[in-house]
Amino acid sequence: MKQPIGIFDSGVGGLTVYKAIKRAFPAENIIYFGDTARVPYGPKSENTIIEYSIQNARFLLQKDIKILVVACNTSSAVALQELEKLTDIPIIGVIKPGSKLATDSTHNNHIGVIGTEGTIRSEAYNKAIKSILPEAEIFSCACPLFVPLVEEGWLNHPVSRIVAEEYLNFFKDKEIDTLVLGCTHYPLLKSLIDEIMEHKVKLIDSADAIALHLKTLLPVESSTEPVMDRFYVSDNEAKFSQIAEYILGVQPTPIKRVRLYESWFE
Ligand code: DGL
């Protein structure tokens, strides 16, 4: 069997990244790990995010993956350098591909970024965007309530609209023409955000950005070999499956719960 692509996220939201990668690489086997026992990572400290990310990466590295995709923006923002020390296989996070797409898209160099508290606090997007486009003006805003709203399935609910209006009001006088959706869950709120931004701002979806970037690293093959994706979670397969269904349109299988703290610690 072909070596799989490994993807991890703090939970179920990274399935937006899985979906974009699957669409781009239908003949690849993918192993997905969602750390549903310890989600959310967004409000946690840098040390904890790094510790959890290393454990997640180690779990996938045991599965003979050929490339590791860090779907979680918060892990990508905070832990990527530490993860790169673990292995020689390519490790890609969402920050650089998303930043590249944002700099390609902007015409007035005013770029907005939304993400979890951890992602925004790290300034990872600011640094990555500035390294490509030094004259960029970046305006960032943490939107922590978006994650639970998406997990509740409230994609177009009045409550989500009020919350989104409140957060996005920050951008009213910033004249941004591009907004990075710097969190796994935010692509699911795309149409709501687009409406609130009056369809005037280009929305950068980090899931699409990473799939596009992967195409520069991995040839797209058409193979007749059967494809087998596998899904692992650290807690509550049933809840994962339920939210996964509205992200993917189908329930993913097989889903297996793996025990934390047994084999992962040295
Ligand atoms: N996966 C996280 C991210 O993309 C969102 C959920 C969390 O806070 O863990 O930043």
Coordinates of C-alpha atoms and ligand atoms in Angstrom, one line a residue:
M1 CA 0.0 0.0 0.0
K2 CA 1.2 3.5 -0.8
Q3 CA 2.6 5.5 2.1
P4 CA -0.1 7.8 3.5
I5 CA -0.2 11.5 4.0
G6 CA -0.6 12.3 7.7
I7 CA -2.8 15.2 8.9
F8 CA -3.4 16.3 12.4
D9 CA -5.6 18.9 14.0
S10 CA -6.7 19.8 17.5
G11 CA -10.0 18.2 16.7
V12 CA -12.6 17.8 14.0
G13 CA -12.2 21.2 12.2
G14 CA -9.1 20.0 10.4
L15 CA -11.4 17.9 8.2
T16 CA -11.8 21.1 6.1
V17 CA -8.1 20.6 5.3
Y18 CA -8.6 16.9 4.8
K19 CA -11.4 17.6 2.4
A20 CA -9.4 20.1 0.3
I21 CA -6.4 17.7 0.2
K22 CA -8.6 14.7 -0.7
R23 CA -10.2 16.7 -3.5
A24 CA -6.7 17.6 -4.9
F25 CA -5.2 14.1 -4.3
P26 CA -8.0 11.5 -4.6
A27 CA -5.5 8.6 -5.1
E28 CA -3.6 9.2 -1.9
N29 CA -4.2 7.4 1.4
I30 CA -4.7 9.8 4.3
I31 CA -4.4 9.3 8.0
Y32 CA -6.1 11.9 10.0
F33 CA -5.7 12.5 13.7
G34 CA -8.0 14.8 15.7
D35 CA -7.1 15.5 19.3
T36 CA -10.7 15.7 20.4
A37 CA -9.9 15.0 24.0
R38 CA -7.8 18.2 24.4
V39 CA -9.4 20.6 21.9
P40 CA -9.4 23.6 21.9
Y41 CA -5.8 24.5 21.5
G42 CA -6.5 28.2 20.7
P43 CA -6.7 29.5 24.3
K44 CA -3.8 27.3 25.6
S45 CA -0.2 28.4 26.4
E46 CA 2.6 28.0 23.8
N47 CA 4.3 25.3 25.9
T48 CA 1.1 23.2 26.0
I49 CA 0.4 23.6 22.3
I50 CA 3.9 22.5 21.5
E51 CA 3.7 19.5 23.8
Y52 CA 0.4 18.3 22.4
S53 CA 1.5 18.9 18.8
I54 CA 4.7 16.9 19.3
Q55 CA 2.6 14.0 20.7
N56 CA 0.2 14.1 17.8
A57 CA 3.1 14.2 15.3
R58 CA 4.8 11.3 16.9
F59 CA 1.6 9.2 16.7
L60 CA 1.4 9.8 13.0
L61 CA 5.1 9.3 12.4
Q62 CA 4.7 5.8 13.8
K63 CA 2.3 5.1 10.9
D64 CA 5.0 5.5 8.2
I65 CA 3.5 8.7 6.7
K66 CA 5.4 10.3 3.8
I67 CA 4.4 13.9 4.6
L68 CA 2.9 15.5 7.7
V69 CA 0.3 18.2 7.3
V70 CA -0.4 20.4 10.3
A71 CA -4.0 21.4 9.7
C72 CA -4.4 23.2 13.0
N73 CA -3.5 26.9 12.5
T74 CA -2.7 27.3 16.2
S75 CA -0.2 24.3 16.1
S76 CA 1.2 25.6 12.8
A77 CA 1.7 29.1 14.3
V78 CA 3.3 28.0 17.5
A79 CA 4.9 24.5 17.1
L80 CA 6.1 24.0 13.5
Q81 CA 9.7 24.6 14.2
E82 CA 9.7 22.1 17.1
L83 CA 7.9 19.5 14.9
E84 CA 10.6 19.9 12.2
K85 CA 13.2 18.6 14.7
L86 CA 11.3 15.3 14.9
T87 CA 11.7 13.9 11.4
D88 CA 13.3 14.3 8.0
I89 CA 10.0 13.9 6.1
P90 CA 8.4 17.2 4.9
I91 CA 6.2 18.9 7.4
I92 CA 3.8 21.6 6.2
G93 CA 1.7 24.0 8.2
V94 CA -1.0 26.2 7.0
I95 CA 0.5 29.6 7.8
K96 CA 2.9 30.0 4.9
P97 CA 0.6 28.8 2.2
G98 CA -2.2 31.0 3.5
S99 CA 0.1 34.0 3.7
K100 CA 1.3 33.4 0.1
L101 CA -2.3 33.3 -1.2
A102 CA -3.1 36.5 0.8
T103 CA -0.1 38.4 -0.7
D104 CA -1.0 37.2 -4.2
S105 CA -4.6 38.4 -3.7
T106 CA -4.1 41.9 -2.2
H107 CA -4.1 45.0 -4.4
N108 CA -3.9 47.6 -1.7
N109 CA -1.6 45.7 0.7
H110 CA -4.1 45.9 3.6
I111 CA -4.6 42.3 4.8
G112 CA -6.8 41.2 7.7
V113 CA -6.2 38.0 9.7
I114 CA -8.6 36.2 12.0
G115 CA -7.7 33.2 14.1
T116 CA -7.7 31.7 17.6
E117 CA -6.1 33.6 20.4
G118 CA -2.9 31.5 20.2
T119 CA -2.6 32.1 16.4
I120 CA -3.1 35.8 16.7
R121 CA -0.8 36.2 19.8
S122 CA 2.0 34.3 18.0
E123 CA 1.9 36.9 15.1
A124 CA 2.9 34.0 12.8
Y125 CA 0.7 35.3 10.0
N126 CA 2.1 38.8 10.4
K127 CA 5.7 37.5 10.1
A128 CA 5.0 35.2 7.2
I129 CA 3.1 37.9 5.3
K130 CA 5.7 40.5 5.9
S131 CA 8.5 38.2 4.8
I132 CA 6.8 38.0 1.4
L133 CA 5.4 41.5 1.2
P134 CA 7.3 43.8 3.5
E135 CA 5.0 46.8 2.7
A136 CA 1.9 44.9 3.8
E137 CA -0.2 46.4 6.6
I138 CA -1.7 43.6 8.6
F139 CA -4.7 43.9 11.0
S140 CA -5.4 40.9 13.1
C141 CA -8.3 39.9 15.4
A142 CA -8.9 36.8 17.5
C143 CA -12.4 35.3 17.1
P144 CA -12.5 32.6 19.8
L145 CA -16.2 32.1 19.8
F146 CA -16.3 31.0 16.2
V147 CA -14.9 27.5 17.1
P148 CA -17.7 26.5 19.5
L149 CA -20.4 28.1 17.2
V150 CA -19.2 25.9 14.3
E151 CA -19.0 22.8 16.5
E152 CA -22.6 23.5 17.4
G153 CA -23.5 23.5 13.7
W154 CA -24.6 27.1 13.9
L155 CA -23.2 28.1 10.5
N156 CA -25.9 30.6 9.7
H157 CA -27.6 31.0 13.0
P158 CA -28.7 34.5 14.3
V159 CA -26.3 34.1 17.2
S160 CA -23.4 33.4 14.9
R161 CA -24.3 36.5 12.9
I162 CA -24.3 38.7 16.0
V163 CA -20.9 37.3 17.1
A164 CA -19.4 37.7 13.6
E165 CA -20.7 41.3 13.3
E166 CA -19.1 42.1 16.6
Y167 CA -15.7 40.7 15.7
L168 CA -15.6 41.8 12.1
N169 CA -16.6 45.4 13.1
F170 CA -12.8 45.7 13.9
F171 CA -12.1 45.8 10.2
K172 CA -14.7 48.4 9.3
D173 CA -12.1 51.3 9.0
K174 CA -9.1 49.2 8.0
E175 CA -9.8 49.2 4.2
I176 CA -8.6 45.6 3.9
D177 CA -9.2 43.9 0.6
T178 CA -8.1 40.4 1.7
L179 CA -9.0 38.5 4.9
V180 CA -7.2 35.3 6.0
L181 CA -9.5 32.8 7.6
G182 CA -6.7 31.6 9.9
C183 CA -8.4 28.7 11.6
T184 CA -9.6 25.3 10.6
H185 CA -13.2 26.1 11.5
Y186 CA -13.6 29.4 9.8
P187 CA -14.1 28.2 6.2
L188 CA -17.4 26.8 7.4
L189 CA -18.5 30.4 8.2
K190 CA -17.3 31.7 4.9
S191 CA -20.7 32.7 3.5
L192 CA -21.7 34.5 6.7
I193 CA -18.3 36.3 6.9
D194 CA -18.5 37.2 3.2
E195 CA -22.0 38.7 3.7
I196 CA -20.9 40.7 6.7
M197 CA -17.8 42.0 4.8
E198 CA -20.4 43.0 2.1
H199 CA -18.7 40.8 -0.5
K200 CA -15.9 43.3 -0.9
V201 CA -13.1 41.3 0.6
K202 CA -11.3 38.3 -0.8
L203 CA -11.5 35.5 1.8
I204 CA -8.4 33.3 2.0
D205 CA -9.2 29.7 3.0
S206 CA -6.2 28.1 4.6
A207 CA -7.5 24.6 3.6
D208 CA -7.4 25.5 -0.1
A209 CA -4.1 27.2 0.4
I210 CA -2.4 24.1 1.8
A211 CA -3.9 21.8 -0.8
L212 CA -2.5 24.1 -3.5
H213 CA 0.9 24.2 -1.8
L214 CA 0.9 20.4 -1.5
K215 CA 0.6 20.2 -5.3
T216 CA 4.1 21.8 -5.5
L217 CA 5.5 19.0 -3.4
L218 CA 3.6 15.9 -4.4
P219 CA 2.7 14.7 -7.9
V220 CA -1.0 14.2 -8.4
E221 CA -1.3 10.5 -9.4
S222 CA -4.1 8.6 -10.9
S223 CA -3.9 5.2 -9.5
T224 CA -6.1 2.1 -9.7
E225 CA -4.9 0.9 -6.3
P226 CA -7.7 1.0 -3.7
V227 CA -7.6 4.0 -1.4
M228 CA -7.9 3.6 2.3
D229 CA -8.2 6.7 4.6
R230 CA -8.2 6.2 8.4
F231 CA -9.4 8.5 11.1
Y232 CA -8.1 8.6 14.7
V233 CA -9.4 10.7 17.6
S234 CA -8.4 10.9 21.2
D235 CA -12.0 11.1 22.5
N236 CA -15.7 10.7 21.5
E237 CA -15.8 9.1 18.1
A238 CA -19.6 9.6 17.9
K239 CA -19.3 13.4 18.3
F240 CA -16.4 13.5 15.8
S241 CA -18.5 11.5 13.3
Q242 CA -21.5 13.8 13.7
I243 CA -19.6 17.0 13.1
A244 CA -17.6 15.4 10.4
E245 CA -20.8 14.6 8.5
Y246 CA -21.7 18.3 8.0
I247 CA -18.1 19.1 7.1
L248 CA -17.6 16.2 4.6
G249 CA -21.2 15.4 3.7
V250 CA -20.6 11.8 4.7
Q251 CA -19.5 10.1 7.9
P252 CA -15.9 9.1 7.7
T253 CA -14.8 5.5 8.4
P254 CA -13.1 3.9 10.0
I255 CA -12.8 6.1 13.1
K256 CA -10.7 4.7 16.0
R257 CA -10.1 6.2 19.4
V258 CA -6.5 6.1 20.6
R259 CA -5.5 6.3 24.2
L260 CA -3.4 9.2 25.2
Y261 CA -0.6 9.0 27.7
E262 CA 0.2 5.3 27.2
S263 CA 2.6 4.9 24.3
W264 CA 3.2 8.5 23.5
F265 CA 5.3 9.6 26.4
E266 CA 8.9 8.6 26.5
Ligands
DGL1 N1 -7.8 23.8 15.0 C1 -7.7 25.1 15.6 C2 -7.0 26.1 14.7 O1 -7.1 26.0 13.5 C3 -9.1 25.6 16.1 C4 -9.6 24.9 17.2 C5 -8.8 25.0 18.5 O2 -8.8 26.1 19.1 O3 -8.2 24.0 18.8 O4 -6.4 27.1 15.1

